[in-house]
Tab-separated table of C-alpha atoms in Angstrom:
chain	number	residue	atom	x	y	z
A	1	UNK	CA	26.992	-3.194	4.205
A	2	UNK	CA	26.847	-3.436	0.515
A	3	UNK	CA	30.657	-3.054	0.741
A	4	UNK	CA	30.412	-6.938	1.275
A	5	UNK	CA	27.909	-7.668	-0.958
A	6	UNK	CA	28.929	-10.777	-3.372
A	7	UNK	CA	27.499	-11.361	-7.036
A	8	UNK	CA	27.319	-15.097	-6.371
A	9	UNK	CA	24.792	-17.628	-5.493
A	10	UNK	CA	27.229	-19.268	-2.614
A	11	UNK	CA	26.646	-15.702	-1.320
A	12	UNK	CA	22.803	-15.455	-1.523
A	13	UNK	CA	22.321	-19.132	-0.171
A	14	UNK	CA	24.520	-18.240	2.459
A	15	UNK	CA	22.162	-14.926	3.251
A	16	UNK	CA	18.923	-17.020	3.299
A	17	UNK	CA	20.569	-19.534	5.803
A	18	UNK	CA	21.063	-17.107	8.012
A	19	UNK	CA	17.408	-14.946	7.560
A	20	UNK	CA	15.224	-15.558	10.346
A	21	UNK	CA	11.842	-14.398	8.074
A	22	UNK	CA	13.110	-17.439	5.599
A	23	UNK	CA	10.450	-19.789	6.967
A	24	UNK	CA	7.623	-17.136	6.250
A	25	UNK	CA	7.988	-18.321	2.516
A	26	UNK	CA	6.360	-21.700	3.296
A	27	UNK	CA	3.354	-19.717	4.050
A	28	UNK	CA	2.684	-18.904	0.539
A	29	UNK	CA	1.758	-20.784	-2.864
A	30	UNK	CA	3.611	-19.754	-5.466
A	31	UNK	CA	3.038	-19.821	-9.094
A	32	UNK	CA	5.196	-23.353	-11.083
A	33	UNK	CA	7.023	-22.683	-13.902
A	34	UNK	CA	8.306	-25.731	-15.424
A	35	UNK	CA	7.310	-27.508	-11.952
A	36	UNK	CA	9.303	-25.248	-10.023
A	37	UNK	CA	8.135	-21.894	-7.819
A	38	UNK	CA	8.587	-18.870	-9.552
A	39	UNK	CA	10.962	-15.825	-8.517
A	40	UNK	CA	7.772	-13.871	-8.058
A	41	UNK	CA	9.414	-10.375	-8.165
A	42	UNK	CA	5.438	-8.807	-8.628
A	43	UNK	CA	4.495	-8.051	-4.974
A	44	UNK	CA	3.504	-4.899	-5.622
A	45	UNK	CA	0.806	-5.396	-7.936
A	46	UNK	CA	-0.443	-8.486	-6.422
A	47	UNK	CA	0.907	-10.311	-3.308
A	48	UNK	CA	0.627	-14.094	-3.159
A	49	UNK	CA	-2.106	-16.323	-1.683
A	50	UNK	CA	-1.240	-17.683	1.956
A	51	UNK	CA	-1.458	-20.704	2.262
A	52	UNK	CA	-4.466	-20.765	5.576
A	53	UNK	CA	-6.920	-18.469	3.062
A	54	UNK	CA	-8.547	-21.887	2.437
A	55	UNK	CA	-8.979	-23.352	5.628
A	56	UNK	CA	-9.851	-19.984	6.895
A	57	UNK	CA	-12.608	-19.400	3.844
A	58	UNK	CA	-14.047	-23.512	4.844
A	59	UNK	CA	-14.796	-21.823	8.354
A	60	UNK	CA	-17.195	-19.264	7.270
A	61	UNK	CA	-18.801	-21.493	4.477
A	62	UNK	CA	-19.381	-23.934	6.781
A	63	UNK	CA	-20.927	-21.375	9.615
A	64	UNK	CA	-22.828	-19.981	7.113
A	65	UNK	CA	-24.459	-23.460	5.990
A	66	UNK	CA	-24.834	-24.080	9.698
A	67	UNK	CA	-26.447	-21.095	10.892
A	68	UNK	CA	-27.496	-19.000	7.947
A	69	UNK	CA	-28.781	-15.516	8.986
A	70	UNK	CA	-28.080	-16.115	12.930
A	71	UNK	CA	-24.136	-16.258	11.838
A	72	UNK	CA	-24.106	-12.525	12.273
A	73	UNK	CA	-23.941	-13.606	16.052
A	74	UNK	CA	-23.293	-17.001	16.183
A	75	UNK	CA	-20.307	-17.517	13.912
A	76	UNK	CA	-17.212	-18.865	15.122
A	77	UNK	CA	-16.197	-15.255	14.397
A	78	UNK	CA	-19.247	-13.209	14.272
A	79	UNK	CA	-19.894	-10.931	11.151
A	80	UNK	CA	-21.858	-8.395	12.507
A	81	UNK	CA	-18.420	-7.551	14.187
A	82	UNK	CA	-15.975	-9.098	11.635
A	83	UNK	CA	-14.214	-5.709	10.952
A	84	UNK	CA	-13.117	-5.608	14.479
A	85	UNK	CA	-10.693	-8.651	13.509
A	86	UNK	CA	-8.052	-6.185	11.461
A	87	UNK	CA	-8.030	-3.178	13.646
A	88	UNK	CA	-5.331	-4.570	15.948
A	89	UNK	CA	-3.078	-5.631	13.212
A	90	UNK	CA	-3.647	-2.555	10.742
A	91	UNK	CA	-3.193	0.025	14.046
A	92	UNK	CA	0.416	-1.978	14.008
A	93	UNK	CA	1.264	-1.823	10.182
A	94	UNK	CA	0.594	1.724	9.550
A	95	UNK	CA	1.193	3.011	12.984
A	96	UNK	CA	-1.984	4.141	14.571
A	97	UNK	CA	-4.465	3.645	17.571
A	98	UNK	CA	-7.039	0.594	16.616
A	99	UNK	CA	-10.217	2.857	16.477
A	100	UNK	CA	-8.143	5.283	13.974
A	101	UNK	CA	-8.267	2.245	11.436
A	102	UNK	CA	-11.171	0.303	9.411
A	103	UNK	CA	-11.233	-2.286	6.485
A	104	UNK	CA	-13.597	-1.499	4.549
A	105	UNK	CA	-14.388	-1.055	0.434
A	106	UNK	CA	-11.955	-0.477	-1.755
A	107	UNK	CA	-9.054	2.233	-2.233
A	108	UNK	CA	-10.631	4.738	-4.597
A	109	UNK	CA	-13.811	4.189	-2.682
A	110	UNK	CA	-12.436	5.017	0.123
A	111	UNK	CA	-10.711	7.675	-0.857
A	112	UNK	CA	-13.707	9.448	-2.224
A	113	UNK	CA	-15.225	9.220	1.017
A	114	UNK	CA	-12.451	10.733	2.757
A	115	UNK	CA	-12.032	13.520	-0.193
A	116	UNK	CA	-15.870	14.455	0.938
A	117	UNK	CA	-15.170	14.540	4.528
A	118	UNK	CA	-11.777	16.963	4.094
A	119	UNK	CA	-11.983	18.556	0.837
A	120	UNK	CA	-14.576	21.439	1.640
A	121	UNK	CA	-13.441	24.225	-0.403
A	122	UNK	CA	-14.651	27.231	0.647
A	123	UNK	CA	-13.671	31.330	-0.700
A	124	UNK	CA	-9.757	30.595	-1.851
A	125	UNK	CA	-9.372	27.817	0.019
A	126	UNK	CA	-9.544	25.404	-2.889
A	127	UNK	CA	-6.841	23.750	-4.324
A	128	UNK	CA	-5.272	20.143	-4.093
A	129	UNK	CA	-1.319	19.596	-4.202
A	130	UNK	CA	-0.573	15.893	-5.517
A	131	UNK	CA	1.969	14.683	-7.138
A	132	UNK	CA	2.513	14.411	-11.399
A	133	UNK	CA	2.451	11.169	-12.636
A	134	UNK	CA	0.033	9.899	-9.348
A	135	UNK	CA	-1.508	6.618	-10.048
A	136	UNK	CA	-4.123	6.989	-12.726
A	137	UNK	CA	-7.382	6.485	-10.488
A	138	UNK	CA	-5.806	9.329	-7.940
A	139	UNK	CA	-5.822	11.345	-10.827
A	140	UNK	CA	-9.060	11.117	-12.227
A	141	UNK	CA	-10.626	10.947	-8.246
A	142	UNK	CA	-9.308	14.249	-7.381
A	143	UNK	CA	-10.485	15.604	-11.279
A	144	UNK	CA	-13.667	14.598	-10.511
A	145	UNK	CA	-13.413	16.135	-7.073
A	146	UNK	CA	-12.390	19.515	-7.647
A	147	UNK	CA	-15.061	19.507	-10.474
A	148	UNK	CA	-17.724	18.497	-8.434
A	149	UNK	CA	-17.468	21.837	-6.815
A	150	UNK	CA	-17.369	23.470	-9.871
A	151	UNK	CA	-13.609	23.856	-10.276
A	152	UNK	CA	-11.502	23.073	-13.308
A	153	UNK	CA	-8.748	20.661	-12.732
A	154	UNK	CA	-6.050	23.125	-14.715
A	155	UNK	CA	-6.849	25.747	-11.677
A	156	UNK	CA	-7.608	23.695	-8.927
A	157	UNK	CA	-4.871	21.072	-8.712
A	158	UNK	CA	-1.434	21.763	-8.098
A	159	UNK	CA	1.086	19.076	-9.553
A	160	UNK	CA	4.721	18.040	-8.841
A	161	UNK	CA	7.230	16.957	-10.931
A	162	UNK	CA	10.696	16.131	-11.160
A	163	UNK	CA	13.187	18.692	-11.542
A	164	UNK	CA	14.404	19.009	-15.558
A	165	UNK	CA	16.359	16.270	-16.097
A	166	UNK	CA	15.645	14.146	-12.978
A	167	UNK	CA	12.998	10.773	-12.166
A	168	UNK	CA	12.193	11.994	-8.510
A	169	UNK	CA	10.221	14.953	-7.050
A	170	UNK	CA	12.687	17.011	-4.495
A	171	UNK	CA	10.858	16.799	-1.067
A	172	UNK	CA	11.575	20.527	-0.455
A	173	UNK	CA	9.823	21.549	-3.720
A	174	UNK	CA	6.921	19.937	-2.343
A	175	UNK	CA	7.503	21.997	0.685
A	176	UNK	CA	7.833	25.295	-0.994
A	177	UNK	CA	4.715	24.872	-3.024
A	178	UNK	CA	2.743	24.232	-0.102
A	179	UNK	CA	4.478	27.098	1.502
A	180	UNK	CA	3.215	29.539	-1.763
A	181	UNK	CA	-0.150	28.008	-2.143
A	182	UNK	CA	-1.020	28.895	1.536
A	183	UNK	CA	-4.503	29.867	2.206
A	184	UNK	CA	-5.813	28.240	-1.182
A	185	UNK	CA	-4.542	24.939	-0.466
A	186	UNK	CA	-7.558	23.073	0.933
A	187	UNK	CA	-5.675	19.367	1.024
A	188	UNK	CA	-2.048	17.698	0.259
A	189	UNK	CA	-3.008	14.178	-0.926
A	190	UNK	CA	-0.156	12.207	-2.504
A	191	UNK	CA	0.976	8.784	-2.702
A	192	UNK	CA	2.972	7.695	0.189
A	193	UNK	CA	4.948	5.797	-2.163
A	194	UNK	CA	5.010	6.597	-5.913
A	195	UNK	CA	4.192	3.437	-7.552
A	196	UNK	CA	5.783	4.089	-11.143
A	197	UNK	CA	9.440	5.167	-9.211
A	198	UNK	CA	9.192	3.373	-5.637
A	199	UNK	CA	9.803	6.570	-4.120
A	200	UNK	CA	8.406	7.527	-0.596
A	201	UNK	CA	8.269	10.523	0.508
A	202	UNK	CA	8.512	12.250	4.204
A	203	UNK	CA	5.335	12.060	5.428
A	204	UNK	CA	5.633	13.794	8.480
A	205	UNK	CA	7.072	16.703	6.872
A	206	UNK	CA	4.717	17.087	3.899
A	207	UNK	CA	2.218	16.707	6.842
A	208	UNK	CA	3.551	19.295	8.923
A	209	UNK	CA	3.693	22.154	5.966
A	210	UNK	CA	0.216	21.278	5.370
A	211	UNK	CA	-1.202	22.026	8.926
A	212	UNK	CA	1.367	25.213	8.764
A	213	UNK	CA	-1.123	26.714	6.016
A	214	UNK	CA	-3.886	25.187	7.044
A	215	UNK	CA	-4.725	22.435	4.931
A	216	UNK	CA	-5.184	18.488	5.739
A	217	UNK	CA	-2.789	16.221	4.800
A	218	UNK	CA	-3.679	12.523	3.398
A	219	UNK	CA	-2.031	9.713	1.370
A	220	UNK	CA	-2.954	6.823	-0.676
A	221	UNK	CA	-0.355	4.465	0.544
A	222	UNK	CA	-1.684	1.634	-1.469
A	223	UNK	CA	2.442	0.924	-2.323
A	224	UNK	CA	3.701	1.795	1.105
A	225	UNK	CA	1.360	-0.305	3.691
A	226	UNK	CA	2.822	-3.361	4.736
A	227	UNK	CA	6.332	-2.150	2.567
A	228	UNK	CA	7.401	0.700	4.963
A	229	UNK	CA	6.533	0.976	8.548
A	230	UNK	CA	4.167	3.945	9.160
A	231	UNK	CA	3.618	6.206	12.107
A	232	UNK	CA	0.166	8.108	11.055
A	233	UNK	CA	-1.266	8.860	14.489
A	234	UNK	CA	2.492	9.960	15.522
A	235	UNK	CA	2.917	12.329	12.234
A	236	UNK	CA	-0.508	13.904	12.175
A	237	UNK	CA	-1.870	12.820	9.862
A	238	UNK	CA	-5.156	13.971	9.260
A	239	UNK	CA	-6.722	10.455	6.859
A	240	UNK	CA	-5.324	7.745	4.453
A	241	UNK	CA	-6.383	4.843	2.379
A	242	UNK	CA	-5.079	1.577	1.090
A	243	UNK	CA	-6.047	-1.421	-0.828
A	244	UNK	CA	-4.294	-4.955	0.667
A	245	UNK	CA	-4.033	-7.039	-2.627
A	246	UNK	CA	-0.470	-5.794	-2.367
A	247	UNK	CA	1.791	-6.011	-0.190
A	248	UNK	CA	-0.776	-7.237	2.209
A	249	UNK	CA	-1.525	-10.546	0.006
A	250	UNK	CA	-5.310	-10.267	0.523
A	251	UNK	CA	-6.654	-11.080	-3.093
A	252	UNK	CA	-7.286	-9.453	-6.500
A	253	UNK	CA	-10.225	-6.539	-5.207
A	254	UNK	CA	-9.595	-7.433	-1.695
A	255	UNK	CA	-10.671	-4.984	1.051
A	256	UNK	CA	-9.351	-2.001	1.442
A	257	UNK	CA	-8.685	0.094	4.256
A	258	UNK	CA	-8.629	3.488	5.842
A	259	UNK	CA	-7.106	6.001	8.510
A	260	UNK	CA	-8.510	8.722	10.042
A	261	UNK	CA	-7.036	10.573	13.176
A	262	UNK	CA	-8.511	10.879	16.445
A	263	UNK	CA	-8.881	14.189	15.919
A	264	UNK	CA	-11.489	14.287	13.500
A	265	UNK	CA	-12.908	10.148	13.724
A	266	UNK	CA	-13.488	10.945	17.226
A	267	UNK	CA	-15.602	14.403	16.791
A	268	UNK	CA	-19.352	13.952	15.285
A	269	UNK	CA	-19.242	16.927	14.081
A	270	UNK	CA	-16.558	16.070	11.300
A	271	UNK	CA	-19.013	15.563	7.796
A	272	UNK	CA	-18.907	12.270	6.363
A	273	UNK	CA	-21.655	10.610	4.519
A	274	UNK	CA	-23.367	8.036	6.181
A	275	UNK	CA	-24.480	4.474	6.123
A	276	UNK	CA	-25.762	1.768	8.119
A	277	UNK	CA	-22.456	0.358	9.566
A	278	UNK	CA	-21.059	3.514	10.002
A	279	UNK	CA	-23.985	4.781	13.366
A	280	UNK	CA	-23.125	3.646	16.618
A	281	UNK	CA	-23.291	-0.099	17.038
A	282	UNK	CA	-25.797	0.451	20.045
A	283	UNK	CA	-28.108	1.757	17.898
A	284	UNK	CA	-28.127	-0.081	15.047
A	285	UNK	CA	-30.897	-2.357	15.254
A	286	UNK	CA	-33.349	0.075	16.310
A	287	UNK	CA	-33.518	0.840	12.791
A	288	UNK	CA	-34.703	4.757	13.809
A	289	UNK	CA	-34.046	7.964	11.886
A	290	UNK	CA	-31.190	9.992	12.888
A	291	UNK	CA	-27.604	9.510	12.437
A	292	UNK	CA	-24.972	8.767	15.280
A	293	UNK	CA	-21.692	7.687	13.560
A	294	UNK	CA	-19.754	5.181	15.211
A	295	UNK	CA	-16.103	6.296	17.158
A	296	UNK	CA	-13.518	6.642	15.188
A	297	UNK	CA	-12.624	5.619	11.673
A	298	UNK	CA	-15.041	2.662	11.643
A	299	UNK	CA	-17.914	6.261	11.478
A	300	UNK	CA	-16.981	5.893	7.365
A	301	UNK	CA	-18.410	2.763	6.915
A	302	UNK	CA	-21.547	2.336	4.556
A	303	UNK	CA	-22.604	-1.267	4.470
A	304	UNK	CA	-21.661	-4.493	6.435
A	305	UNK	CA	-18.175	-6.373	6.276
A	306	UNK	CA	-17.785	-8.397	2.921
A	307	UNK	CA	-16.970	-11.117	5.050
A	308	UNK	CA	-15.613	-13.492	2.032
A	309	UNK	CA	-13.657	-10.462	0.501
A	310	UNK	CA	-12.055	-10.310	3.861
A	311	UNK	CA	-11.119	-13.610	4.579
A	312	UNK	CA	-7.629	-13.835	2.885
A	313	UNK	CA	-6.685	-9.807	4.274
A	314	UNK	CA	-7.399	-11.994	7.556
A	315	UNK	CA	-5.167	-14.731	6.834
A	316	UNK	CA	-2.300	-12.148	5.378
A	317	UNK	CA	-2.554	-10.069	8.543
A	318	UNK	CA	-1.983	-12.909	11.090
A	319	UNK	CA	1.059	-13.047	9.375
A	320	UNK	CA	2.530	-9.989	9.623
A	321	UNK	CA	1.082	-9.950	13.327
A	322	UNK	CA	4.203	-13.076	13.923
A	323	UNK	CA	6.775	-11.400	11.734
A	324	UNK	CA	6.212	-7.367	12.790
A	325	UNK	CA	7.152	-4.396	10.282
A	326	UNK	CA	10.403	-3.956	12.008
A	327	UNK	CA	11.894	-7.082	11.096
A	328	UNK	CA	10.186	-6.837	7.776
A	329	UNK	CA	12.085	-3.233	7.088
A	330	UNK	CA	14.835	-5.031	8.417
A	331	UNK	CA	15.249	-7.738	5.917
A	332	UNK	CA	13.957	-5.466	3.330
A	333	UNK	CA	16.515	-2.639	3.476
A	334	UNK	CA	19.325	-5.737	2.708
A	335	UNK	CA	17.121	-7.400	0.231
A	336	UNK	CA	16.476	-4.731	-1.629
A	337	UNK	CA	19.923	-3.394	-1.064
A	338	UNK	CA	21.141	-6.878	-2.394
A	339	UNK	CA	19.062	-6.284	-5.432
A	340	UNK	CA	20.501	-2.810	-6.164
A	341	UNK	CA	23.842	-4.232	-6.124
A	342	UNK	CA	23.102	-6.884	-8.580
A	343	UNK	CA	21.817	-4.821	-10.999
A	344	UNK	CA	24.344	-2.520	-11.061
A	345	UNK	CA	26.610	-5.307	-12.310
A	346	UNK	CA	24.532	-5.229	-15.520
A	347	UNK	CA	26.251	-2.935	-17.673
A	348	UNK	CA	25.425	-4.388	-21.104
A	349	UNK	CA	21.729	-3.404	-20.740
A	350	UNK	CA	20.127	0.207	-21.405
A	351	UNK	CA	18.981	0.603	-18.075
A	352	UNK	CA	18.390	3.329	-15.247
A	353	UNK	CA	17.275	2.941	-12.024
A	354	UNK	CA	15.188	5.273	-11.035
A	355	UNK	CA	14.035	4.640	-7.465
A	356	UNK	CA	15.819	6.709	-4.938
A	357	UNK	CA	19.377	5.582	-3.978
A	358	UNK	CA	18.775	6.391	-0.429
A	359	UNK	CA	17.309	3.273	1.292
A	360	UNK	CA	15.200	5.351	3.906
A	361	UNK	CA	13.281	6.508	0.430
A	362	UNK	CA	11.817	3.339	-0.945
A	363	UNK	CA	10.380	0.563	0.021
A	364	UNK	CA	11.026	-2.877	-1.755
A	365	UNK	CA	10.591	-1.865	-5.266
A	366	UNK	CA	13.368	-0.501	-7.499
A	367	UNK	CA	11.909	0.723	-11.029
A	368	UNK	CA	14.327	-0.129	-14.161
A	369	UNK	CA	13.708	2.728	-16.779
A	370	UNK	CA	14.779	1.302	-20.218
A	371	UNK	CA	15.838	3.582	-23.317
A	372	UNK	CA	14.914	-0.026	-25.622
A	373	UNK	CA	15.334	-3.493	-25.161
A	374	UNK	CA	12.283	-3.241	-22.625
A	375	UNK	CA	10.236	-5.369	-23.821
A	376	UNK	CA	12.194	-7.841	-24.433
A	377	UNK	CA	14.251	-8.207	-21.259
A	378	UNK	CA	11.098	-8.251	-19.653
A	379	UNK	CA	9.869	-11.045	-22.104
A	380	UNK	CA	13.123	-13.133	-20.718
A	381	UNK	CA	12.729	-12.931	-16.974
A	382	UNK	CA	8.796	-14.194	-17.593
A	383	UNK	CA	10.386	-17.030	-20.229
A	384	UNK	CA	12.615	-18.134	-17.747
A	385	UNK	CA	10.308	-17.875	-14.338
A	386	UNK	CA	10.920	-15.013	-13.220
A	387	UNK	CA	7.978	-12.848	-12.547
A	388	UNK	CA	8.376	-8.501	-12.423
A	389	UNK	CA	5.793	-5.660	-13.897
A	390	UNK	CA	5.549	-4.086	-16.950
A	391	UNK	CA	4.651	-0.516	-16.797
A	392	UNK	CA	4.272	1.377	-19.875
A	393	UNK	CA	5.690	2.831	-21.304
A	394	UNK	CA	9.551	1.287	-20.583
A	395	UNK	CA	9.681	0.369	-16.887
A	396	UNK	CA	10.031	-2.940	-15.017
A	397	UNK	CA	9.471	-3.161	-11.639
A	398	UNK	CA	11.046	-5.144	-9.401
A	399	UNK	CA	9.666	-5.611	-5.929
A	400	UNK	CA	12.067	-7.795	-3.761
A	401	UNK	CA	9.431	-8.895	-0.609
A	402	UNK	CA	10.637	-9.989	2.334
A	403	UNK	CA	7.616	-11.940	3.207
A	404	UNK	CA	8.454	-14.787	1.025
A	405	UNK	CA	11.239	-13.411	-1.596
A	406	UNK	CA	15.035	-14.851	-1.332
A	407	UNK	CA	18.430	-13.468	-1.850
A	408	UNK	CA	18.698	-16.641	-4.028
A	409	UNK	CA	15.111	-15.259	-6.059
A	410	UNK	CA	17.326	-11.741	-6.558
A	411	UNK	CA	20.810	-13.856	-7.899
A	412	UNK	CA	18.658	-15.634	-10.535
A	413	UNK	CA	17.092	-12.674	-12.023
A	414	UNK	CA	20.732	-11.165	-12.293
A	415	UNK	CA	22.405	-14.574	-14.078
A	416	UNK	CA	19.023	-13.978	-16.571
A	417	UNK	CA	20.256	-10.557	-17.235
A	418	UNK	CA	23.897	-11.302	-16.945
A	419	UNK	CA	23.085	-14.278	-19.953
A	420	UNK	CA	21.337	-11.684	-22.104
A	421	UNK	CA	23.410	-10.877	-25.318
């Protein structure tokens, strides 16, 4: 494919004319630079705003003037059962049955729950395997984590890196380690998708060495849901969490979600700390002592849908409901792809990337690491409408969406590079 690729904007026109997702981008506002949409190349930080969050937020402002507390039942869609609106269309985006999924909180919120629920060290099983570099907030959760149990970080946590020399972690060195940490390895939790690199890692294997030697496996796949289609009830996996301000275009703070497996949402017996939304819907006006968590991952709930929060992850999930992951992958392995190739052409600038070359091992992100000039080449692309991320301290990221990004958005960020002296 990329045998055929073409370094001209005939060439990406002619792509977009021919993409049958193209129309999706009419679903979004975009930020105007000199009256004209951006190339908004910053999905990964923050998606856009669709266009229906408005219409859809009127609804519930107007059933709340109309019917006050009785909205709980009477709403046009009812809040006391407004999280049942996203378990459809999250079971589809991260692969899973609907009771395995909830929206609720927000990532690291949910992720400390979880943590409680499967990190129980006991005797030598005690130890976390994550990966170096992990987003900062995974970082300090699981330090605060293994110290609430009276561990020290240096002993308890078991990090990955790169091999001397090299930007991405080797897949069977995370193997291995699991493999030599055996019975002290309480839980693998890692990043589905590094979010400094773009890589993604094998899921299903890391999961499988994990149940080998006994430990859980779970992911924060705040940078893969909605970028990479996910099979967690198929692979195993034992919980996950996500935010969906992302790739999932559901607001700054928007609701997050989170995944447990049949398995364990499904037994009472599994621990998790509990909260009025979380007992059995039955039995939750009785208002009587004695907790009965609900089925499934919707059991981890603490208090009642944000319903406002959740509005826009609405609005952003009807949307993928009428495009579907595969075609999503679909455009973005050639999108991305595309973007590869144009970069490449750049040979003036001091840049690597360092986002695995392998398609099947990113998502829509490719990280440029800079040796100088950084700063200012990102300074450009902004100066001239072109919106990446800045991560200190010498990346840009570059996250090519195929929700509402163009082969024509990828050919003007390489003419802006291609102009630099």
């Amino acid at each position: 494919m990329q045998a055929n690729f073409e370094a001209s904007r005939e060439y990406a026109q002619s792509q977009d004319q021919t993409d049958f997702l193209y129309p999706f981008r009419e679903r979004f506002l975009f930020p105007q630079h000199d009256g004209k949409d951006v190339s908004y190349f910053c999905g990964n930080s923050l998606g856009l705003q669709p266009k229906s969050v408005s219409y859809l937020m009127n609804i519930e402002l107007e059933d709340w003037a109309k019917y006050g507390v009785e909205g709980h039942f009477q709403a046009r869609n009812p809040w006391f059962s407004y999280h049942h609106l996203f378990s459809e269309s999250l079971a589809k985006v991260v692969g899973a049955k609907p009771e395995e999924v909830v929206a609720m909180n927000t990532l690291t919120v949910n992720l400390h729950l979880l943590m409680l629920s499967f990190y129980r060290p006991e005797g030598k099983r005690y130890k976390i395997l994550m990966e170096a570099g992990a987003f900062p907030s995974d970082q300090y959760a699981m330090e605060t984590q293994v110290r609430m149990y009276g561990y020290e970080p240096e002993d308890a946590i078991i990090e990955m890196k790169p091999r001397e020399g090299a930007y991405i972690i080797e897949e069977d060195d995370i193997i291995a380690a699991i493999a030599e940490a055996g019975e002290t390895l309480a839980v693998v939790m890692i990043g589905g998708v590094n979010y400094y690199t773009g890589q993604f890692f094998d899921l299903k294997r890391i999961t499988d060495a994990a149940h080998r030697v006994g430990a859980y496996a779970g992911y924060d796949l705040a940078h893969a849901v909605g970028n990479i289609p996910l099979q967690l009830h198929d692979w195993n996996v034992d919980f996950a969490c996500w935010c969906s301000y992302k790739y999932l275009n559901s607001g700054p703070g928007g609701v997050g979600g989170a995944f447990v497996h049949e398995h364990h949402g499904n037994n009472p017996k599994t621990f998790r700390l509990a909260g009025w939304w979380g007992n059995e819907e039955k039995g939750r006006f009785k208002m009587e002592k004695g907790y009965m968590p609900g089925k499934g991952a919707a059991g981890w709930q603490m208090s009642n849908a944000p319903v406002f929060n959740m509005v826009a992850h609405r609005a952003s999930l009807d949307i993928y409901d009428k495009a579907g992951m595969p075609a999503l992958r679909e455009k973005s392995l050639h999108l991305t792809a595309y973007m590869d190739f144009l970069l490449k052409q750049i040979t003036h600038l001091p840049f690597t990337i360092i986002t695995p070359a392998d398609k099947h091992r990113r998502g829509c992100q490719l990280s440029l690491l800079f040796g100088d000039r950084g700063r200012e080449v990102f300074d450009n692309l902004t100066a001239a409408g072109v919106i990446a991320d800045w991560r200190e301290p010498n990346v840009i990221r570059i996250a090519p969406v195929p929700l509402y990004n163009t082969f024509e958005d990828c050919y003007n960020l390489y003419e802006i590079l291609k102009g630099m002296e």
